[in-house]
PDB file of C-alpha atoms and ligand atoms in Angstrom:
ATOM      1  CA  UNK P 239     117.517 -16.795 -87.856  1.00 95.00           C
ATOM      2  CA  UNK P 240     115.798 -14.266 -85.194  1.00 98.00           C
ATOM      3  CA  UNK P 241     115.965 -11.052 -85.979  1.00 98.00           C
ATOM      4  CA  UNK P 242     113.815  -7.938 -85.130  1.00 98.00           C
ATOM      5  CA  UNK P 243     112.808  -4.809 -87.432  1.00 98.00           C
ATOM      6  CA  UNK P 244     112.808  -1.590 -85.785  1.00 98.00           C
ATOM      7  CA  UNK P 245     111.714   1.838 -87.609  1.00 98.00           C
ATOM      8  CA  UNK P 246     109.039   4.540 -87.475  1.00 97.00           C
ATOM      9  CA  UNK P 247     105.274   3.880 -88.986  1.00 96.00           C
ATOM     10  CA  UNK P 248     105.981   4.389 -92.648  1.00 96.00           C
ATOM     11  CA  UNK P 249     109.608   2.540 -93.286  1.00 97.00           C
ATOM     12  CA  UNK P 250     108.041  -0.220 -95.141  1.00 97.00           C
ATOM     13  CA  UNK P 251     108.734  -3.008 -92.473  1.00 97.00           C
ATOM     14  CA  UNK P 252     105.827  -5.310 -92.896  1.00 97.00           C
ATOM     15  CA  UNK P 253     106.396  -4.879 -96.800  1.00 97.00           C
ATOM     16  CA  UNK P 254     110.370  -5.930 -95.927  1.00 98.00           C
ATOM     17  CA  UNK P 255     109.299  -8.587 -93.233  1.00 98.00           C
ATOM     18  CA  UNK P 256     106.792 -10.523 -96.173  1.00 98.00           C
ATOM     19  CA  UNK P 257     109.730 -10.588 -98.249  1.00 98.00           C
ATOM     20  CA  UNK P 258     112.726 -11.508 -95.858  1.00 98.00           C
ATOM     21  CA  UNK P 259     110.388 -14.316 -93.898  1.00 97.00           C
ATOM     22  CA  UNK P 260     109.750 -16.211 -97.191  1.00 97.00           C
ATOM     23  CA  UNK P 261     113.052 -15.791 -98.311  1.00 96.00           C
ATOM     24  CA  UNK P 262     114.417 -17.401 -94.917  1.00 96.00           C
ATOM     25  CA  UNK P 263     111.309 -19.459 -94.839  1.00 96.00           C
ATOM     26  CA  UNK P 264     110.961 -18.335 -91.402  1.00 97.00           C
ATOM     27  CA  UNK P 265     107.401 -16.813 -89.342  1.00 97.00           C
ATOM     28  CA  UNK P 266     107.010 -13.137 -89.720  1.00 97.00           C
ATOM     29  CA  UNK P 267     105.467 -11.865 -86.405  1.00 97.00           C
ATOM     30  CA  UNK P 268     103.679  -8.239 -86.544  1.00 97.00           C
ATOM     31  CA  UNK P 269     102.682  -7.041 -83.189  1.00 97.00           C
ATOM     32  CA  UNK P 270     100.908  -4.803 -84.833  1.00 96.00           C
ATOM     33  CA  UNK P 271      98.672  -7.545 -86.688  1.00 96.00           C
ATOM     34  CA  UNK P 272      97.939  -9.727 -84.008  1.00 95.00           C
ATOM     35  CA  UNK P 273      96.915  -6.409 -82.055  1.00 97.00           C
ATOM     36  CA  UNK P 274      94.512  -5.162 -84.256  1.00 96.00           C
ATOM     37  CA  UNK P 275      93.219  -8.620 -84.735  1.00 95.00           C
ATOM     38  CA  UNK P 276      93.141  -9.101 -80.325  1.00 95.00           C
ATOM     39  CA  UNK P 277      91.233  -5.375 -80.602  1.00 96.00           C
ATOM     40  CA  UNK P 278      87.930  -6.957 -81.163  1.00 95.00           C
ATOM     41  CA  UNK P 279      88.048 -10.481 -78.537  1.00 93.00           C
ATOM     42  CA  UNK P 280      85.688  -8.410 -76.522  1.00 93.00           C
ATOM     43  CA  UNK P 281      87.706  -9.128 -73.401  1.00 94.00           C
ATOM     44  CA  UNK P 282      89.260  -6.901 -70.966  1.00 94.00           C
ATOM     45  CA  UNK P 283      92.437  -6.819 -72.849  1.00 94.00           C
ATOM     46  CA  UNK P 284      90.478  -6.383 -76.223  1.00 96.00           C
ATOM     47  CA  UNK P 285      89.287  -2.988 -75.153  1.00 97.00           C
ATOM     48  CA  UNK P 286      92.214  -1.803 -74.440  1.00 96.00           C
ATOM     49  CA  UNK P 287      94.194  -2.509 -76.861  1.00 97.00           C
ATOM     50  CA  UNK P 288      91.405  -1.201 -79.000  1.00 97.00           C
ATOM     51  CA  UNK P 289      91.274   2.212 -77.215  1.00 97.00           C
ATOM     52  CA  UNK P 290      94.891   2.246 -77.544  1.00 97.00           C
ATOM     53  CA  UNK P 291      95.062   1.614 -81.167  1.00 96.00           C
ATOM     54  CA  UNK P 292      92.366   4.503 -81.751  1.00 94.00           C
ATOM     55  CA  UNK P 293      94.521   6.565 -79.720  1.00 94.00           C
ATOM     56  CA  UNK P 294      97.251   5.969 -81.963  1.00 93.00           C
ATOM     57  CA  UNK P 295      99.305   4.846 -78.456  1.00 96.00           C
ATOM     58  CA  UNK P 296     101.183   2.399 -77.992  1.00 97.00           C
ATOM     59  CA  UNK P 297      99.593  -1.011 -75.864  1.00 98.00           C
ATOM     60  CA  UNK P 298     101.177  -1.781 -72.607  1.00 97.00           C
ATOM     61  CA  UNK P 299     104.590  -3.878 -72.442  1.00 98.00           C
ATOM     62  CA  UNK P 300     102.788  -6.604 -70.320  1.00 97.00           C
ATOM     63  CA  UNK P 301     100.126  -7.028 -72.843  1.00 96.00           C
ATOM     64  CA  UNK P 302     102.554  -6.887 -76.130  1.00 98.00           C
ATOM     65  CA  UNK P 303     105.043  -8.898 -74.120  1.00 98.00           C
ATOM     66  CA  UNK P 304     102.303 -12.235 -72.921  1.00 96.00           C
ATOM     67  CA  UNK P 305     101.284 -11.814 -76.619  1.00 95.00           C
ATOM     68  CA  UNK P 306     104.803 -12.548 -77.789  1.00 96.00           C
ATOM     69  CA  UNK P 307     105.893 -15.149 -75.343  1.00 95.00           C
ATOM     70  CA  UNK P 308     102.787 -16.691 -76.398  1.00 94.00           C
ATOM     71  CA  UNK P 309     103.472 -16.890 -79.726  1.00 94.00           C
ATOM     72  CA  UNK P 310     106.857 -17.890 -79.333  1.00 94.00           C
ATOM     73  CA  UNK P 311     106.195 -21.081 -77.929  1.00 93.00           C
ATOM     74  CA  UNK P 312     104.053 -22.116 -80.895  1.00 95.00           C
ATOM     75  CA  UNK P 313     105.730 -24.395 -83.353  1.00 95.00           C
ATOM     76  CA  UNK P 314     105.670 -22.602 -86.299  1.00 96.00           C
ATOM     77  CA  UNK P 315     108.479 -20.245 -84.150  1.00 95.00           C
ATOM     78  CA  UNK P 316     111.037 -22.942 -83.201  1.00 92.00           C
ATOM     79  CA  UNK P 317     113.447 -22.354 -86.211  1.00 89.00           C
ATOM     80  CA  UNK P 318     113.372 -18.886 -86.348  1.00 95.00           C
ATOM     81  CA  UNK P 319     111.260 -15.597 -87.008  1.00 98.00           C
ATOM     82  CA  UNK P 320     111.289 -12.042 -87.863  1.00 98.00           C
ATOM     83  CA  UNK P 321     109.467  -9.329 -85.711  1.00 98.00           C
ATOM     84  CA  UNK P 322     107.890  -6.916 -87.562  1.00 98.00           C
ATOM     85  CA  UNK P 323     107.415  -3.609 -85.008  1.00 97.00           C
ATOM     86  CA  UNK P 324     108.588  -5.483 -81.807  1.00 98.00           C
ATOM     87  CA  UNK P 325     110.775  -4.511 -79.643  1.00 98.00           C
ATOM     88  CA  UNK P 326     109.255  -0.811 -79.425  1.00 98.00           C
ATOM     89  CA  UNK P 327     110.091   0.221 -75.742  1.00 98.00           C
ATOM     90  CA  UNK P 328     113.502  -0.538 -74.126  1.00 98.00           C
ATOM     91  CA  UNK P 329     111.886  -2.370 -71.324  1.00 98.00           C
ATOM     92  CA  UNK P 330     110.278  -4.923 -74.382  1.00 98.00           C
ATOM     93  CA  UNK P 331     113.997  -5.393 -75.504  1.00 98.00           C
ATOM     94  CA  UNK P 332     115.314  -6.433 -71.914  1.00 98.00           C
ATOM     95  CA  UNK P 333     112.295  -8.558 -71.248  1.00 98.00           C
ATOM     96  CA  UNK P 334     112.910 -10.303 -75.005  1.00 98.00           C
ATOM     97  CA  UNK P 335     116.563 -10.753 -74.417  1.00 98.00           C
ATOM     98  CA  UNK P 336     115.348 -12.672 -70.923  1.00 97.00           C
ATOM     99  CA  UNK P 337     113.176 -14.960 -72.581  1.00 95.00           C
ATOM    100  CA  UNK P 338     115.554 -15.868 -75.394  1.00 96.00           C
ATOM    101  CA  UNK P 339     118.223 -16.270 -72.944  1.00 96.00           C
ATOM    102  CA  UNK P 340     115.757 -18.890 -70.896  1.00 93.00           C
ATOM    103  CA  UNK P 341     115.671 -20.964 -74.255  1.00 89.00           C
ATOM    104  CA  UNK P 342     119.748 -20.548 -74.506  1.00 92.00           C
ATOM    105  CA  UNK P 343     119.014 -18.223 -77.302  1.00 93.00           C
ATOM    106  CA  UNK P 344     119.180 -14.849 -79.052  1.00 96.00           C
ATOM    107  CA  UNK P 345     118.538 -12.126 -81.766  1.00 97.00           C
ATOM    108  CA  UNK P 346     120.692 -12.824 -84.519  1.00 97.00           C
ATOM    109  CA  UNK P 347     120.121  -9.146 -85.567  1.00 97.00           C
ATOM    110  CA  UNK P 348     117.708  -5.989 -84.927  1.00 98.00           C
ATOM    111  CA  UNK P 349     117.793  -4.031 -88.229  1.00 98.00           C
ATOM    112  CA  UNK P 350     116.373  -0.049 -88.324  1.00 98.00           C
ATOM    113  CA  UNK P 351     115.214   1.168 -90.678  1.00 98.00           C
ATOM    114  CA  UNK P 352     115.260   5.208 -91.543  1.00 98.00           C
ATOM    115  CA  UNK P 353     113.738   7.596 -93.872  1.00 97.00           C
ATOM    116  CA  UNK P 354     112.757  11.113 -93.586  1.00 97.00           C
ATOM    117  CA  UNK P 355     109.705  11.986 -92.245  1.00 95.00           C
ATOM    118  CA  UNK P 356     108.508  13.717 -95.652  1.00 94.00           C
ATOM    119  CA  UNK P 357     108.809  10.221 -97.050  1.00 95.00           C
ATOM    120  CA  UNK P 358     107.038   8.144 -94.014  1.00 96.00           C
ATOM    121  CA  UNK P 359     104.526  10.415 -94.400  1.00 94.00           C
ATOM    122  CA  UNK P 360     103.604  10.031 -98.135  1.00 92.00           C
ATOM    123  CA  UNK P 361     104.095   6.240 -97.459  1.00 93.00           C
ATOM    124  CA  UNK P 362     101.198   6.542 -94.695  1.00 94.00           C
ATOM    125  CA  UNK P 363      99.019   9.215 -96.871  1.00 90.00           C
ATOM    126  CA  UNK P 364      98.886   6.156 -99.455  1.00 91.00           C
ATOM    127  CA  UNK P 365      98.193   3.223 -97.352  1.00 88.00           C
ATOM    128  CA  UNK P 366      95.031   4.476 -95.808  1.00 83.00           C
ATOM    129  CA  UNK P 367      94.928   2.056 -92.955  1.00 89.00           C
ATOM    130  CA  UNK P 368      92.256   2.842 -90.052  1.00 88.00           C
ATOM    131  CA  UNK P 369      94.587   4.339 -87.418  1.00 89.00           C
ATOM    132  CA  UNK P 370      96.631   6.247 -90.376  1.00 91.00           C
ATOM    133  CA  UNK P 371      94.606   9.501 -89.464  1.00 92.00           C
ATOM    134  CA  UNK P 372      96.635  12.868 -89.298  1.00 92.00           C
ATOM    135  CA  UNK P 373      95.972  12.822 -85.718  1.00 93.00           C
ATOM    136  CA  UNK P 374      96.956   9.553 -84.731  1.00 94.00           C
ATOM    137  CA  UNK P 375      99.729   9.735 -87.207  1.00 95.00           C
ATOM    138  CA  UNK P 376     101.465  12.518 -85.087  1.00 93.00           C
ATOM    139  CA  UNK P 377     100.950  10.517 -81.691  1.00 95.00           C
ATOM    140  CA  UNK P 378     102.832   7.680 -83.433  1.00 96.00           C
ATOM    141  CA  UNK P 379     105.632   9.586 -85.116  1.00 97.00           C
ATOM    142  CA  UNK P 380     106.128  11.259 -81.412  1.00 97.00           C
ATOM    143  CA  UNK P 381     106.017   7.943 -79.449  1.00 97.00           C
ATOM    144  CA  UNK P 382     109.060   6.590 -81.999  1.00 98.00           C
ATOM    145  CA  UNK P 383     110.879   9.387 -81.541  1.00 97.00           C
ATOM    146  CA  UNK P 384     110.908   9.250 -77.729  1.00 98.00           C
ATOM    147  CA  UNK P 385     110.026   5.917 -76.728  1.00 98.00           C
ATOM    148  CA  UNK P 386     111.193   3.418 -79.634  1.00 98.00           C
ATOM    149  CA  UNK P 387     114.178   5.178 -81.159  1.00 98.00           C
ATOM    150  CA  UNK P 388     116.128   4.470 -78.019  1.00 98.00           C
ATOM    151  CA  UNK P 389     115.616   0.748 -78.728  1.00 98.00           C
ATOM    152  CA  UNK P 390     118.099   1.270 -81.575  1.00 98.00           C
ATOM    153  CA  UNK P 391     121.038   2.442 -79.258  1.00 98.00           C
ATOM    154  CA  UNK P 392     119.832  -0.880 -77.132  1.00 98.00           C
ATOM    155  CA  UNK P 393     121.196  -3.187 -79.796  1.00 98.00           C
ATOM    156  CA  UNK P 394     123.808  -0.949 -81.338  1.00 98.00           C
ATOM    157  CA  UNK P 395     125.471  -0.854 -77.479  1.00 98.00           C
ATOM    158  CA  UNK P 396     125.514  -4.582 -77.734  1.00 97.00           C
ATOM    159  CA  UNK P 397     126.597  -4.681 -81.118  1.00 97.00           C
ATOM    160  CA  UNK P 398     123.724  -5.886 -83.053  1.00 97.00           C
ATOM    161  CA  UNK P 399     122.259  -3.265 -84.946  1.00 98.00           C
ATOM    162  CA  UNK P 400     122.067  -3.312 -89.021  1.00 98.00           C
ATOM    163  CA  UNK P 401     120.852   0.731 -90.188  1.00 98.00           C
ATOM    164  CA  UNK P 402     119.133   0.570 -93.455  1.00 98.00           C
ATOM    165  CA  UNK P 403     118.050   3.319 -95.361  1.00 98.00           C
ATOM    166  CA  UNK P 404     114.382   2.830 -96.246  1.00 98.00           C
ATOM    167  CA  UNK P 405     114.060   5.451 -98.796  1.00 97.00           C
ATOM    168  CA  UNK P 406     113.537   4.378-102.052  1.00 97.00           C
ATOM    169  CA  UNK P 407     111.444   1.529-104.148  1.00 97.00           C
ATOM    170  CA  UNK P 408     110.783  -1.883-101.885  1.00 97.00           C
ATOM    171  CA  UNK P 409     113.372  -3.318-103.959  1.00 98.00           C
ATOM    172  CA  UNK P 410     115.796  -0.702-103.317  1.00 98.00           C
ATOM    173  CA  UNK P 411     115.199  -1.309 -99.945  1.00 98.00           C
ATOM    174  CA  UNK P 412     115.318  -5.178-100.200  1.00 98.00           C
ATOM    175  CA  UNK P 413     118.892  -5.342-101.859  1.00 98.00           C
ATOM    176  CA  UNK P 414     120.174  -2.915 -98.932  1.00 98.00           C
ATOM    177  CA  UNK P 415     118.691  -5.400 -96.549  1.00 98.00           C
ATOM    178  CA  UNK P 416     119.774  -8.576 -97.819  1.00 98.00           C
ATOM    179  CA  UNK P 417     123.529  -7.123 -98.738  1.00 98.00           C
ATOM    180  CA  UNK P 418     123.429  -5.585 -94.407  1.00 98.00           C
ATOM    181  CA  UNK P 419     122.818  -9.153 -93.754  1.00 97.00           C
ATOM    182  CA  UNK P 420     125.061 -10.584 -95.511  1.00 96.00           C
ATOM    183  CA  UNK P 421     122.951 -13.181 -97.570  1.00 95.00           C
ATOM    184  CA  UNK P 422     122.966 -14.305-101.014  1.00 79.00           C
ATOM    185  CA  UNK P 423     120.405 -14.239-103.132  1.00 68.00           C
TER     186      UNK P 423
HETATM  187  P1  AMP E1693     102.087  -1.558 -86.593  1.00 75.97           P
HETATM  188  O1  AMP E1693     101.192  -2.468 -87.361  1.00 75.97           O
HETATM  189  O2  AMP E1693     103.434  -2.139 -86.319  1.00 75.97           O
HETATM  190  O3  AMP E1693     102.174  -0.178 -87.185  1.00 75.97           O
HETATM  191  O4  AMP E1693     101.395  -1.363 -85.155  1.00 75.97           O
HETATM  192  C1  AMP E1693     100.119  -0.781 -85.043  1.00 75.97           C
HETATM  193  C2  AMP E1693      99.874  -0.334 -83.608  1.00 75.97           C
HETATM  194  O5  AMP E1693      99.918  -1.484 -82.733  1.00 75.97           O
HETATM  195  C3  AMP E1693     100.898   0.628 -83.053  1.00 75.97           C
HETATM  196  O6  AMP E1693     100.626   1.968 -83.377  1.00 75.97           O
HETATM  197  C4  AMP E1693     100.772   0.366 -81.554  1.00 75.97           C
HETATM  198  O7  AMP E1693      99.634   0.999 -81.034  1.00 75.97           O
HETATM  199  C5  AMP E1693     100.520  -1.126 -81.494  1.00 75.97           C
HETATM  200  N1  AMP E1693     101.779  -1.913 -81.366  1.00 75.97           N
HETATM  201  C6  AMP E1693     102.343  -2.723 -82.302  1.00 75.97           C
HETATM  202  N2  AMP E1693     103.465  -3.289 -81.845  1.00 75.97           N
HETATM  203  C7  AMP E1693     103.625  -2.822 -80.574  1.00 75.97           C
HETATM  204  C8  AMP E1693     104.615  -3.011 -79.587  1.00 75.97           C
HETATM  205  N3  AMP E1693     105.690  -3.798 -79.795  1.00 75.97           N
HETATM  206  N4  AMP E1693     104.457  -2.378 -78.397  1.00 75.97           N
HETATM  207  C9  AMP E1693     103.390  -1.574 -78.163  1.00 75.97           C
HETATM  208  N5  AMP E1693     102.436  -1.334 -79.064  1.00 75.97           N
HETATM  209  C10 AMP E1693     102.542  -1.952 -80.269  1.00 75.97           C
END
């Protein structure tokens, strides 16, 4: 299965990704991960993704987008994977759908989820993660609303959107997920 997780910083997707991958036994990409992890190569690249993760902005599509095609071709990807955070721009979505389609495939699903902001932010107060600071908290909350929401009416125009509500306990939110998709236990 492919399938991509959508939602604002907060839902609970990497905590939903851990559990769907092993459950499908498929590779749970983070974007978000593999940035943090590029931030310190000491390359070009490295520093900016680093000033963009301290900025609480997102990192260019050409960047996240050679990071994913990269990772893509690995082996560990062949039977399927989840991305956790990726697509975030529109113009990441068309550019996925074009690779896929080059390897005569697609995304199975891209599943959003949605809480209230109230909730994403206690989730964030508690996680204390480096760029979790009020600040860039705010920059990233804006940048969903405008730039990533709109990747939700991408796949629901194409008919490929599962909305799950991500309020609640993680296994709350599990059972929602695995009932949208239509798997058994
Ligand atoms: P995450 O771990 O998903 O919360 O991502 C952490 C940070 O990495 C985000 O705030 C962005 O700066 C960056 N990032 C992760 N995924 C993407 C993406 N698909 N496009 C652009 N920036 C991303």
């Amino acid at each position: 299965m492919r399938i991509a997780f959508i939602g604002p910083p907060g839902a609970g997707k990497g905590t939903q990704a851990e559990r769907l991958s092993d459950r499908l036994g498929i590779t749970s990409l983070s974007t978000g991960e593999v940035l943090r992890e590029a931030q310190h190569s000491g390359t070009p690249a490295g520093r900016e993704i680093a000033a963009r993760l301290a900025a609480g902005q997102l990192v260019s599509d050409d960047l996240v987008l050679r990071i994913v095609a990269d990772r893509l071709a690995e082996a560990d990807c062949q039977h399927g994977y989840l991305f956790d955070g990726f697509p975030r721009t529109v113009a990441q979505a068309e550019e996925l759908a074009g690779l896929l389609e080059d390897q005569g495939s697609s995304l199975d699903a891209a599943v959003l989820f949605e809480a209230a902001e109230e909730v994403l932010l206690e989730r964030l107060a508690s996680r204390g993660r480096e760029d979790d600071t009020v600040e860039q908290i705010r920059q990233r909350l804006a940048d969903y609303a405008q730039i990533t929401r709109p990747v939700a009416a991408y796949y629901a125009d194409r008919g490929m959107l599962l909305r799950i509500d991500a309020a609640g306990e993680p296994d709350v939110v599990y059972r929602r997920l695995i009932e949208g998709l239509k798997l058994e236990d």
